[in-house]
Short mmCIF file of the N, C-alpha and C atoms (twelve columns), coordinates in Angstrom:
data_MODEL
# 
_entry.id   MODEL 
# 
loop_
_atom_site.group_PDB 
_atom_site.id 
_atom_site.type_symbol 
_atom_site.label_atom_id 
_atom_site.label_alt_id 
_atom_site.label_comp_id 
_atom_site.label_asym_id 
_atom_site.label_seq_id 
_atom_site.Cartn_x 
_atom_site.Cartn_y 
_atom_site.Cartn_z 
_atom_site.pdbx_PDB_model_num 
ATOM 1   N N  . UNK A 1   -19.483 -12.724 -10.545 1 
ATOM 2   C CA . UNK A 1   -19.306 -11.395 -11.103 1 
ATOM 3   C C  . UNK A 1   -18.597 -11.512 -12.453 1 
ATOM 4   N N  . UNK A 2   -19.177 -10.820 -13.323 1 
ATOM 5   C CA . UNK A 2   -18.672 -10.851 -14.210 1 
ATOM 6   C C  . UNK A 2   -17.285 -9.745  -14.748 1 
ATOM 7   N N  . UNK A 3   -16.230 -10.322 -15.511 1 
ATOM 8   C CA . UNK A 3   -14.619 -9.635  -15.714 1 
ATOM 9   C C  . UNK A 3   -15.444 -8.324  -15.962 1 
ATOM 10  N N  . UNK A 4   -16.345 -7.985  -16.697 1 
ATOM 11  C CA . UNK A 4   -16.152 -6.380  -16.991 1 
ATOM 12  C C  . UNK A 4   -16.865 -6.020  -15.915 1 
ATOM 13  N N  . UNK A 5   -17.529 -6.408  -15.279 1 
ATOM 14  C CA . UNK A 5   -17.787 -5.389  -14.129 1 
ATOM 15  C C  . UNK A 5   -16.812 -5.221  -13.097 1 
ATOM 16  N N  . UNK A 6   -16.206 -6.443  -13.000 1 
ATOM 17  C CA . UNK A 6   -14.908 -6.670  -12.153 1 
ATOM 18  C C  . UNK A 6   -14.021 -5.101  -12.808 1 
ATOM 19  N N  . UNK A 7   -13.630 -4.703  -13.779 1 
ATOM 20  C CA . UNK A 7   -12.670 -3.741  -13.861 1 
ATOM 21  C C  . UNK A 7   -13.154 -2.427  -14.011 1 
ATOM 22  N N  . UNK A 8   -14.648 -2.264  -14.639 1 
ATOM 23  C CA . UNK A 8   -15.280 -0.800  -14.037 1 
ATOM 24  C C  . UNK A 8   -14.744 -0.627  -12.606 1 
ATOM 25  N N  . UNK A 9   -14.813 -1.261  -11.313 1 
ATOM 26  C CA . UNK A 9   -14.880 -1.321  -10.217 1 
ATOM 27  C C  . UNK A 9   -13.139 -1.020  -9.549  1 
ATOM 28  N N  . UNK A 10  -12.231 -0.905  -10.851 1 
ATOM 29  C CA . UNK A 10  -10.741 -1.291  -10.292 1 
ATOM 30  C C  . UNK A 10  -10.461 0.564   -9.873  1 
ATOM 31  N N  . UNK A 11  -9.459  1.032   -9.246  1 
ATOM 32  C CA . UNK A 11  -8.938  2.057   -8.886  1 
ATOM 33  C C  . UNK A 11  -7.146  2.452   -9.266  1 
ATOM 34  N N  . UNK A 12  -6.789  2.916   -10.296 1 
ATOM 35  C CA . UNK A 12  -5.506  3.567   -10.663 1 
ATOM 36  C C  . UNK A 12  -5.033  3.639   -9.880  1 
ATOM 37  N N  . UNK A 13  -3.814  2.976   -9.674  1 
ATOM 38  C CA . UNK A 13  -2.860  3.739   -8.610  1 
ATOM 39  C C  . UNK A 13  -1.471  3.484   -9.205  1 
ATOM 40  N N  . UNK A 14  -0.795  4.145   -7.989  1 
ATOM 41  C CA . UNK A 14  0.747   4.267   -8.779  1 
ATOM 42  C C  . UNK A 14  1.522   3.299   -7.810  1 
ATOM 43  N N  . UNK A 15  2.774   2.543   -8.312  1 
ATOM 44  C CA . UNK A 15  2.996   1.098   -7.763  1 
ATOM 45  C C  . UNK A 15  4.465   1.740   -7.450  1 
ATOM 46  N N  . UNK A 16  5.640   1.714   -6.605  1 
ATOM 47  C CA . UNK A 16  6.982   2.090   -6.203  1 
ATOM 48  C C  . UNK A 16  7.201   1.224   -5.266  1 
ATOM 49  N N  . UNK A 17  8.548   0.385   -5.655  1 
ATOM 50  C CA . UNK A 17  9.789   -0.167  -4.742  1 
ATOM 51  C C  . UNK A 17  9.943   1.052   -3.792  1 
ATOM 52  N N  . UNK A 18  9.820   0.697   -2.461  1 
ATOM 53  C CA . UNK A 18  10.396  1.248   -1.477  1 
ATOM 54  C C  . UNK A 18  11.767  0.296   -0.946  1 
ATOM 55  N N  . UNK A 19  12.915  1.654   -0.495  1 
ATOM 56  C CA . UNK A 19  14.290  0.883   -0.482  1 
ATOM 57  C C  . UNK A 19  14.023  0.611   0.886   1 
ATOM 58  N N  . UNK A 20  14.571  0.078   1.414   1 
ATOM 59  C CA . UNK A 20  14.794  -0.372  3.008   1 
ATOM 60  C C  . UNK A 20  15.893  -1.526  3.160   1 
ATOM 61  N N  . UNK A 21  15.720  -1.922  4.904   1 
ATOM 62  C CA . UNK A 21  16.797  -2.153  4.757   1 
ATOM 63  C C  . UNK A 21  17.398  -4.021  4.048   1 
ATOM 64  N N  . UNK A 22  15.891  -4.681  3.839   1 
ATOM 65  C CA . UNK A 22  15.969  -5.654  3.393   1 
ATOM 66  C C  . UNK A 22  16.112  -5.785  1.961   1 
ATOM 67  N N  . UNK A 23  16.375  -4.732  1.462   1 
ATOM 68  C CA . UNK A 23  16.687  -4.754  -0.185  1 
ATOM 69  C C  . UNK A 23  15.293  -3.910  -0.693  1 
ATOM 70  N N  . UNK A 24  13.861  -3.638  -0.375  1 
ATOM 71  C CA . UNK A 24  12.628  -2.959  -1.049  1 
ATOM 72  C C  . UNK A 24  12.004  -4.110  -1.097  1 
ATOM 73  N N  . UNK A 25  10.687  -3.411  -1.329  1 
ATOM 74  C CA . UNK A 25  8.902   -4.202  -1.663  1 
ATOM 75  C C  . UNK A 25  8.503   -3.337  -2.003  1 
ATOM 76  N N  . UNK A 26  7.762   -3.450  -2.854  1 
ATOM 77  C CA . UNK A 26  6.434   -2.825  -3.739  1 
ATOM 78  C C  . UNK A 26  5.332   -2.106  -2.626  1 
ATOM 79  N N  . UNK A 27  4.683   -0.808  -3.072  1 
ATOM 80  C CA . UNK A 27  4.508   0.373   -1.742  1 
ATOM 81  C C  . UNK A 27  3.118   0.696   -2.850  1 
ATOM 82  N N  . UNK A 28  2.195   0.432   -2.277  1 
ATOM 83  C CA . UNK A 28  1.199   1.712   -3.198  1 
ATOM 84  C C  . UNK A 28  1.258   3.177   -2.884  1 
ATOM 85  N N  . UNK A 29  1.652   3.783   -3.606  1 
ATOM 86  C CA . UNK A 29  1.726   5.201   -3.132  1 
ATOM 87  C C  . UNK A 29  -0.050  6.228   -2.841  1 
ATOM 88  N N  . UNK A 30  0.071   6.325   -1.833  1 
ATOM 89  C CA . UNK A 30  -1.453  6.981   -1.111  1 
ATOM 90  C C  . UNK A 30  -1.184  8.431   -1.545  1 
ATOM 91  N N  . UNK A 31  -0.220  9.375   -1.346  1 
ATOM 92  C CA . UNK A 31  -0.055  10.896  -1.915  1 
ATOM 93  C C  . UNK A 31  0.897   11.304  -1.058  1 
ATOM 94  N N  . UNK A 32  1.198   12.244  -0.655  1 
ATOM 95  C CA . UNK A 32  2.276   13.390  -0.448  1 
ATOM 96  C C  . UNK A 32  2.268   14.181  0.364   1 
ATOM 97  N N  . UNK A 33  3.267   14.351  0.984   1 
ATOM 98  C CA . UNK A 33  2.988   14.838  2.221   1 
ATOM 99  C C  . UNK A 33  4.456   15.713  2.704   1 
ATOM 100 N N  . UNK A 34  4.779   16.936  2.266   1 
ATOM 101 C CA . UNK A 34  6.343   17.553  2.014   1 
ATOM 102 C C  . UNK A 34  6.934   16.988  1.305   1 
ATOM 103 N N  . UNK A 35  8.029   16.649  1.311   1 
ATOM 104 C CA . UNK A 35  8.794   16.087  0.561   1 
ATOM 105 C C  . UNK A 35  8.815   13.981  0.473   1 
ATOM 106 N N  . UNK A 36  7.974   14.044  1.227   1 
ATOM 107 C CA . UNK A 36  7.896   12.585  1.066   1 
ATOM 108 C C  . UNK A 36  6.377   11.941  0.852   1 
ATOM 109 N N  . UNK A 37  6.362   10.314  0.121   1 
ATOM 110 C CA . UNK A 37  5.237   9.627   -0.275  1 
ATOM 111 C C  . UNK A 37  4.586   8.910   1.189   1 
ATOM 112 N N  . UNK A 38  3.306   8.853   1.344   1 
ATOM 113 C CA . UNK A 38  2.499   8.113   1.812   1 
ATOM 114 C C  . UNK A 38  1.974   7.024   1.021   1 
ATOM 115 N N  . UNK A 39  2.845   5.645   1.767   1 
ATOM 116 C CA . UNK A 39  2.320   4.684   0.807   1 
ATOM 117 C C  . UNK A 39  2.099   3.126   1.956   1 
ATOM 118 N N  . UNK A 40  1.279   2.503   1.382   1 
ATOM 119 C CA . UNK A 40  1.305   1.212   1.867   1 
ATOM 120 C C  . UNK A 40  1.958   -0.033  1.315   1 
ATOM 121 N N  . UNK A 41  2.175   -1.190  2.072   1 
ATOM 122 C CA . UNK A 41  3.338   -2.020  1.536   1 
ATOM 123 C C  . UNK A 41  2.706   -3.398  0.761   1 
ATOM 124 N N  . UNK A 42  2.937   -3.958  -0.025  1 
ATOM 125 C CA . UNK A 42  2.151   -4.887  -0.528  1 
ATOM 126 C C  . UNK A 42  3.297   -6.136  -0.265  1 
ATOM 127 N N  . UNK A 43  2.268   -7.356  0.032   1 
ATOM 128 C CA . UNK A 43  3.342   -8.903  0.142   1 
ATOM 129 C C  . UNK A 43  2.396   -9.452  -0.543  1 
ATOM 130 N N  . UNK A 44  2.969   -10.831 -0.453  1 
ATOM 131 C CA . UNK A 44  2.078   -12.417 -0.423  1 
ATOM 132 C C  . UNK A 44  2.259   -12.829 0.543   1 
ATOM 133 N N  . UNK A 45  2.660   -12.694 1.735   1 
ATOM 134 C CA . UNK A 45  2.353   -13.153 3.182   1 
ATOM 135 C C  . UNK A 45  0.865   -12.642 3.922   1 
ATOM 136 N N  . UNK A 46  0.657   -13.717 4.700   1 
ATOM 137 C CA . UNK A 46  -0.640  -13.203 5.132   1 
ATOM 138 C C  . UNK A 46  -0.729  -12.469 6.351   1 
ATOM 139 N N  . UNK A 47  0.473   -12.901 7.592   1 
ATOM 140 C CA . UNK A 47  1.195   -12.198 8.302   1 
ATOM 141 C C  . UNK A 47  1.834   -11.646 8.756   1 
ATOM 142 N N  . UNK A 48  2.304   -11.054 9.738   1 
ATOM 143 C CA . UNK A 48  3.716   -10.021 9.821   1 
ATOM 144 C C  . UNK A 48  4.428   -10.049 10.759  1 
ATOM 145 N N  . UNK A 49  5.596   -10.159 10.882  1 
ATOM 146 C CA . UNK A 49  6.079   -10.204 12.343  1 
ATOM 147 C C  . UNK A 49  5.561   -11.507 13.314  1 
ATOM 148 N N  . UNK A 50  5.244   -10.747 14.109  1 
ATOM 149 C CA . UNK A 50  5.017   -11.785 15.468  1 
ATOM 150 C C  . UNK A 50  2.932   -12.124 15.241  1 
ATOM 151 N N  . UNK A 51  2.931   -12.684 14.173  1 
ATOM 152 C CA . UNK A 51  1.186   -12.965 13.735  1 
ATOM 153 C C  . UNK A 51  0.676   -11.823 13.833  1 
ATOM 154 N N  . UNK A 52  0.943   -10.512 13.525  1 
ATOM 155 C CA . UNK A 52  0.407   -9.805  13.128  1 
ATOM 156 C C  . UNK A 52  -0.803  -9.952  11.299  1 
ATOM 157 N N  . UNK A 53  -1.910  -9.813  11.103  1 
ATOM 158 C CA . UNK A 53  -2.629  -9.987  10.101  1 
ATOM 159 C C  . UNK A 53  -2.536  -8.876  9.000   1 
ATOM 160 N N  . UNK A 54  -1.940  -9.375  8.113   1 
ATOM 161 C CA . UNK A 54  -2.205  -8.118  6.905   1 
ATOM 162 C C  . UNK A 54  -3.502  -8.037  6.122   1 
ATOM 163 N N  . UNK A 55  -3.700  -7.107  5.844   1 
ATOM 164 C CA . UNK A 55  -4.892  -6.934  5.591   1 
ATOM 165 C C  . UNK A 55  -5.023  -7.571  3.506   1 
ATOM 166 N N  . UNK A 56  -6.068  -8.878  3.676   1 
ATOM 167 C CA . UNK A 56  -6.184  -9.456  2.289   1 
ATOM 168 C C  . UNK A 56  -6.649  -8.605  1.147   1 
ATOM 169 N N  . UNK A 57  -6.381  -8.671  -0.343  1 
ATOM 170 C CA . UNK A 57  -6.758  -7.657  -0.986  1 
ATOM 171 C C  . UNK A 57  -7.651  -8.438  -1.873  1 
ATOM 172 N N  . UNK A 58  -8.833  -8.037  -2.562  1 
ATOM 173 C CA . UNK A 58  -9.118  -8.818  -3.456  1 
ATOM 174 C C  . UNK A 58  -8.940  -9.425  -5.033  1 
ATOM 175 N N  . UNK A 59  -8.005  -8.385  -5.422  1 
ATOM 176 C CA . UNK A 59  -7.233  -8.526  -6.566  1 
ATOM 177 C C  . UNK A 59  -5.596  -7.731  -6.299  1 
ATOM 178 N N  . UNK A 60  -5.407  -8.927  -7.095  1 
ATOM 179 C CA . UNK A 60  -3.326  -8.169  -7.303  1 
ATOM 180 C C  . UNK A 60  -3.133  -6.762  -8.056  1 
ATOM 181 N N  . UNK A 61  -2.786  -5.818  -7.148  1 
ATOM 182 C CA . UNK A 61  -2.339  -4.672  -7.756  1 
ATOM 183 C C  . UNK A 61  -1.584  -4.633  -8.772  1 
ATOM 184 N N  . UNK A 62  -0.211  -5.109  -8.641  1 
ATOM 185 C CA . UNK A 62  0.756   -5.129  -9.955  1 
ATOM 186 C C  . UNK A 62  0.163   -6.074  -11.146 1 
ATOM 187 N N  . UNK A 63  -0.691  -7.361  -10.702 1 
ATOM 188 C CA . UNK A 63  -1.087  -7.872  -11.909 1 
ATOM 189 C C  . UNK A 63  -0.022  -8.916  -11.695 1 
ATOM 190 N N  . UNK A 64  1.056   -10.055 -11.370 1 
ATOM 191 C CA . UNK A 64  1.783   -10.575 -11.536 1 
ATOM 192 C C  . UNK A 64  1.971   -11.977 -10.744 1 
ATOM 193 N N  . UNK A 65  0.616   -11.979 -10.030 1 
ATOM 194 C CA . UNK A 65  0.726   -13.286 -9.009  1 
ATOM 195 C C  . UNK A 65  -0.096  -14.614 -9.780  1 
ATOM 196 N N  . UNK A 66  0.378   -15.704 -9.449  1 
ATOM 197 C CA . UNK A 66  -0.117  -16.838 -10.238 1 
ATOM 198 C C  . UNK A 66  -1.474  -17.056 -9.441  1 
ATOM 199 N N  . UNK A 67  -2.269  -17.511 -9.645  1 
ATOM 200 C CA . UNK A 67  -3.795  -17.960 -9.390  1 
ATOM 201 C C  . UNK A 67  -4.388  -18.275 -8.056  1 
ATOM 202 N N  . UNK A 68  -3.285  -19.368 -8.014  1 
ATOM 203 C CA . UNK A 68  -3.376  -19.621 -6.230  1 
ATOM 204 C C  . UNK A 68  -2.869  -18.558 -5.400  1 
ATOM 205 N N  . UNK A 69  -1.818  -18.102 -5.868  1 
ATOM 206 C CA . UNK A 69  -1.589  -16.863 -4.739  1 
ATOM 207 C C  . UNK A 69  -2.452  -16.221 -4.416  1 
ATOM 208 N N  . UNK A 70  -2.114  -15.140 -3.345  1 
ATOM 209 C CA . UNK A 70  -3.259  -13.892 -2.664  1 
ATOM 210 C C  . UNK A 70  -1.823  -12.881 -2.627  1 
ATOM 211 N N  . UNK A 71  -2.620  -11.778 -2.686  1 
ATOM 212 C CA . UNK A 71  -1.798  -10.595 -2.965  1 
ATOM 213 C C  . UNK A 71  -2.428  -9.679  -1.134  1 
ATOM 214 N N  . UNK A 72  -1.425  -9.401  -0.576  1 
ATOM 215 C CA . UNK A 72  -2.057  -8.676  0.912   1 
ATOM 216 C C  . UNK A 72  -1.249  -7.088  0.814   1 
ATOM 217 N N  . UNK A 73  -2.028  -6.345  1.827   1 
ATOM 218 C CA . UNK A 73  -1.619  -5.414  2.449   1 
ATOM 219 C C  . UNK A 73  -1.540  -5.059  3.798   1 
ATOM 220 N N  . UNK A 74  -0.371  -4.374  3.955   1 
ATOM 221 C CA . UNK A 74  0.196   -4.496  4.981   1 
ATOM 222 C C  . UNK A 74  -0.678  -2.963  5.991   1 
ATOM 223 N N  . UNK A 75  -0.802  -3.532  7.542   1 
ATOM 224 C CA . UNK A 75  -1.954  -2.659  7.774   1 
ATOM 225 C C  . UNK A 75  -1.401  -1.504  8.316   1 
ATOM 226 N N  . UNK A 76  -0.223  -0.617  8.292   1 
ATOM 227 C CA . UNK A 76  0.610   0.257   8.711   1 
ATOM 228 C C  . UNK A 76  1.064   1.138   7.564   1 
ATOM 229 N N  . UNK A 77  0.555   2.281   6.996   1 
ATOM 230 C CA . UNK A 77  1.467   2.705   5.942   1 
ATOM 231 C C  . UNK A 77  2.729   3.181   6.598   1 
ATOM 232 N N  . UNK A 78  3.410   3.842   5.594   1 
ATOM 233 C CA . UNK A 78  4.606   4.745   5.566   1 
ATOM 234 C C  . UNK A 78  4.788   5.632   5.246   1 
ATOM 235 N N  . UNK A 79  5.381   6.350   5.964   1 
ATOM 236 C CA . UNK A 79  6.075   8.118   5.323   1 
ATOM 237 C C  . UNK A 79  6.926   8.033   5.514   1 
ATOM 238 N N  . UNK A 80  8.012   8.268   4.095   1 
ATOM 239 C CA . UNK A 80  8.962   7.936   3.741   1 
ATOM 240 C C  . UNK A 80  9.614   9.246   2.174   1 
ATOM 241 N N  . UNK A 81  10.993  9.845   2.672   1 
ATOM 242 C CA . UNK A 81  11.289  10.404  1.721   1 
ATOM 243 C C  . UNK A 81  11.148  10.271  0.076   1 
ATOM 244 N N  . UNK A 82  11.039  10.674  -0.536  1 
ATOM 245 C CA . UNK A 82  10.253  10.556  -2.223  1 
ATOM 246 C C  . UNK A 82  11.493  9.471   -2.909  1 
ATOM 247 N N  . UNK A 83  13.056  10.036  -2.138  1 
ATOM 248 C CA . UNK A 83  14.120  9.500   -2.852  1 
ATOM 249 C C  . UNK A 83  14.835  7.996   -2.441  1 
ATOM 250 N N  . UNK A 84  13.292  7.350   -1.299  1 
ATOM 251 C CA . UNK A 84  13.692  6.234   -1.209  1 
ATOM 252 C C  . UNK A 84  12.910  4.765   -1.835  1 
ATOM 253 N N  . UNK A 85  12.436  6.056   -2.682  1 
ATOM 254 C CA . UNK A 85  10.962  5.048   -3.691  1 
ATOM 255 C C  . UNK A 85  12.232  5.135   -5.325  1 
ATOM 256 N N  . UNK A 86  11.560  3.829   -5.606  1 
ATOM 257 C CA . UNK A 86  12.231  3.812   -7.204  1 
ATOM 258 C C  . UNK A 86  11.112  2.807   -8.631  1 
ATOM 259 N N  . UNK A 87  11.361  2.684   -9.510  1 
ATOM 260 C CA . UNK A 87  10.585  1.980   -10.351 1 
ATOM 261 C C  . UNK A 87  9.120   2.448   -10.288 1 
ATOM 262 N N  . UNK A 88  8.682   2.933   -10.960 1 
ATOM 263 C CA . UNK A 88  7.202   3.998   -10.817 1 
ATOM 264 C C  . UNK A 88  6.751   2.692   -11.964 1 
ATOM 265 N N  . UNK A 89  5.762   2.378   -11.415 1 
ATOM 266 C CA . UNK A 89  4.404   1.579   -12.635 1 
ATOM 267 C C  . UNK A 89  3.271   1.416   -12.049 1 
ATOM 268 N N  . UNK A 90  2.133   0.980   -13.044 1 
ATOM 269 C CA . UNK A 90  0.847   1.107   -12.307 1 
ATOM 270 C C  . UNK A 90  0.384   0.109   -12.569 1 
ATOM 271 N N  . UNK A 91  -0.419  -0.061  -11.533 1 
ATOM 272 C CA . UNK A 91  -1.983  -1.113  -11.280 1 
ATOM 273 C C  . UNK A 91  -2.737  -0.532  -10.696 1 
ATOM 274 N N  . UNK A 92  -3.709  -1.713  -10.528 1 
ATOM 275 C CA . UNK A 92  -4.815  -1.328  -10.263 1 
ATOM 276 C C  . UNK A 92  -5.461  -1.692  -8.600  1 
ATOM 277 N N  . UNK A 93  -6.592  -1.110  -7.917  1 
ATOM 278 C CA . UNK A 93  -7.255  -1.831  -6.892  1 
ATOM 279 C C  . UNK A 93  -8.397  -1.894  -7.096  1 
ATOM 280 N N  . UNK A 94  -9.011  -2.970  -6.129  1 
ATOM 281 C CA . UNK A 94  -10.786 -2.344  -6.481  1 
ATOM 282 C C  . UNK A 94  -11.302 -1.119  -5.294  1 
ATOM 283 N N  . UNK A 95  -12.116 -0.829  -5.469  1 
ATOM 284 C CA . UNK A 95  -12.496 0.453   -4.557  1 
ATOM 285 C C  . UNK A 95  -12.521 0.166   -3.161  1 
ATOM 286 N N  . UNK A 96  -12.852 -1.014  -2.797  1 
ATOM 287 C CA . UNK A 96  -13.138 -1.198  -1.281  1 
ATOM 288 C C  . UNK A 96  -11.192 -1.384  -0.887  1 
ATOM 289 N N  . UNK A 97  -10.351 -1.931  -1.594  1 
ATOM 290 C CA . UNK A 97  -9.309  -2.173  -1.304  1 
ATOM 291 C C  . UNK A 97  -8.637  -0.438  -1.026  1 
ATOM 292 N N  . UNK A 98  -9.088  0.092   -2.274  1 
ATOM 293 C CA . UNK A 98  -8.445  1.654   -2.322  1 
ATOM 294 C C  . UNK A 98  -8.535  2.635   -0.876  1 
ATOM 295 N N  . UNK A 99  -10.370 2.176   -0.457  1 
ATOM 296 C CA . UNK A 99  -10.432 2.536   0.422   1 
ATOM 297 C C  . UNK A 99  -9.802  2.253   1.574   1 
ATOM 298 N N  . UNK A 100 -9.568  1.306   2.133   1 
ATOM 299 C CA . UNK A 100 -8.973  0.846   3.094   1 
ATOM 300 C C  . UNK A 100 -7.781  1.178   3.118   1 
ATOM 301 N N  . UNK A 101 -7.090  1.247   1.919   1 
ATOM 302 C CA . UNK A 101 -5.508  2.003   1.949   1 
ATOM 303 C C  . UNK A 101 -5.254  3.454   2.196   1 
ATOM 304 N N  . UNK A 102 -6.255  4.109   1.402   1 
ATOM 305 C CA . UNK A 102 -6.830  5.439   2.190   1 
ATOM 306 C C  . UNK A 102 -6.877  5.482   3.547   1 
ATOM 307 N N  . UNK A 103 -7.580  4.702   4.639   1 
ATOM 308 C CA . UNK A 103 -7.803  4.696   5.830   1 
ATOM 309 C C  . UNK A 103 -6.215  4.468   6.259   1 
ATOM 310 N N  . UNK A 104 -5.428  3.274   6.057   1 
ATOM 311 C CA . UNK A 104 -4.153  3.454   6.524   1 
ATOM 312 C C  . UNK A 104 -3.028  4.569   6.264   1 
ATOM 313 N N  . UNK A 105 -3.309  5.206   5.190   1 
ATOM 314 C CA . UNK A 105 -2.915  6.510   4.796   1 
ATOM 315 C C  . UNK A 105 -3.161  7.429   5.890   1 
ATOM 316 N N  . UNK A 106 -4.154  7.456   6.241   1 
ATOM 317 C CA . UNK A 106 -4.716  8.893   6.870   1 
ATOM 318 C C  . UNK A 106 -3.808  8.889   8.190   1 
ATOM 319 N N  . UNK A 107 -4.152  7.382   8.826   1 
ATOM 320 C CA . UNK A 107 -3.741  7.330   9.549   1 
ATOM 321 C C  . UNK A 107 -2.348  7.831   10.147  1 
ATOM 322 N N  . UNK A 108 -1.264  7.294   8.980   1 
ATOM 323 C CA . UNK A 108 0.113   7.358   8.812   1 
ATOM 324 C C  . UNK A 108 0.380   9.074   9.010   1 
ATOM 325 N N  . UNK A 109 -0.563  9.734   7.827   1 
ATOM 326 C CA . UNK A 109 0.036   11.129  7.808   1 
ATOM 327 C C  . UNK A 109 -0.732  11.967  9.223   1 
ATOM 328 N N  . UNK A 110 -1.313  11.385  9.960   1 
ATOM 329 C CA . UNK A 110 -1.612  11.930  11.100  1 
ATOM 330 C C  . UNK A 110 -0.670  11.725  12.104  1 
ATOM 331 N N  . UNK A 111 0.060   10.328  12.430  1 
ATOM 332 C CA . UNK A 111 0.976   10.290  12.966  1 
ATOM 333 C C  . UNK A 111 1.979   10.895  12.721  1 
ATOM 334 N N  . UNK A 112 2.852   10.857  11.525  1 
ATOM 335 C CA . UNK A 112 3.705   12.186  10.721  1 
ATOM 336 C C  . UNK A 112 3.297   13.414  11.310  1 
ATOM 337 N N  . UNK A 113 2.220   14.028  11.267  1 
ATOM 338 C CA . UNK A 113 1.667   15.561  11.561  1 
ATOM 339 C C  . UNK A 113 1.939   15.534  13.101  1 
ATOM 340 N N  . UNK A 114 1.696   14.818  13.858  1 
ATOM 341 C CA . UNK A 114 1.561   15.213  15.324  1 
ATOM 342 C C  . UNK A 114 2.973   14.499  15.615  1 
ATOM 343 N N  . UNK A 115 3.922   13.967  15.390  1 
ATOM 344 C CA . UNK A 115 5.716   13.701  15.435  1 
ATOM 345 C C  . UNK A 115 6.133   14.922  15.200  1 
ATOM 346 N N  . UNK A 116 5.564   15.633  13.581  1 
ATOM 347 C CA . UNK A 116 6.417   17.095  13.657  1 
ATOM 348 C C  . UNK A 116 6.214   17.867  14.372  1 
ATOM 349 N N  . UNK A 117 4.684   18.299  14.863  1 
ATOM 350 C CA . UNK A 117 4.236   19.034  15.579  1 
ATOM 351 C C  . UNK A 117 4.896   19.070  16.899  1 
ATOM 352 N N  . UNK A 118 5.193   18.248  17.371  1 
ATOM 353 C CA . UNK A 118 6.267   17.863  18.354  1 
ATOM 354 C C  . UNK A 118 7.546   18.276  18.943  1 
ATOM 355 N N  . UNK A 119 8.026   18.416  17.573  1 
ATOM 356 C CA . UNK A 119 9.245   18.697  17.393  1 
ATOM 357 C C  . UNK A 119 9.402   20.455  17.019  1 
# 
């Protein structure tokens, strides 16, 4: 494939440190949902926890990994207050990646919806 078709194909998104309790990681933000972001978590690990699989991406969102690396996502988003996100910058995804973060999105703010509903 060639680079320019490679970046017709990329998807805008907006990039935020989420705080937690290990100091933050880099979160793609999916959208909004009351007062807080729906976002997914980005590593360079390929697993999680107890071999859990993150889901591989095909290009680095932030743009900042050396060659050999792989850039992953993590297959669980988050909903999380707006004021525990910091450092706003952007990259990019390609569409099939976007999509799939979408799908963990949906997911997330459905769980959110039926917790409040709950309550």
């Amino acid at each position: 494939m060639r680079k320019k078709d490679k970046k017709e194909k990329l998807v805008p998104v907006t990039i935020k440190n989420h705080r937690d309790k290990k100091g933050g990681h880099p979160h793609v933000v999916l959208g909004d949902i009351d007062n807080r972001h729906i976002s997914a978590g980005l590593t360079t690990k390929p697993k999680k926890g107890k071999n859990t699989p993150n889901y591989a991406l095909e290009n680095d969102p932030i743009g900042n990994l050396k060659e050999s690396e792989r850039a992953y996502m993590r297959r669980q988003a988050t909903v999380a207050p707006k004021v525990e996100y910091d450092s706003p910058r952007k990259g990019a995804m390609t569409s099939k990646d976007h999509a799939q973060a979408k799908v963990y999105g949906e997911r997330a703010k459905q769980k959110y919806l039926n917790e409040k509903e709950k309550k």
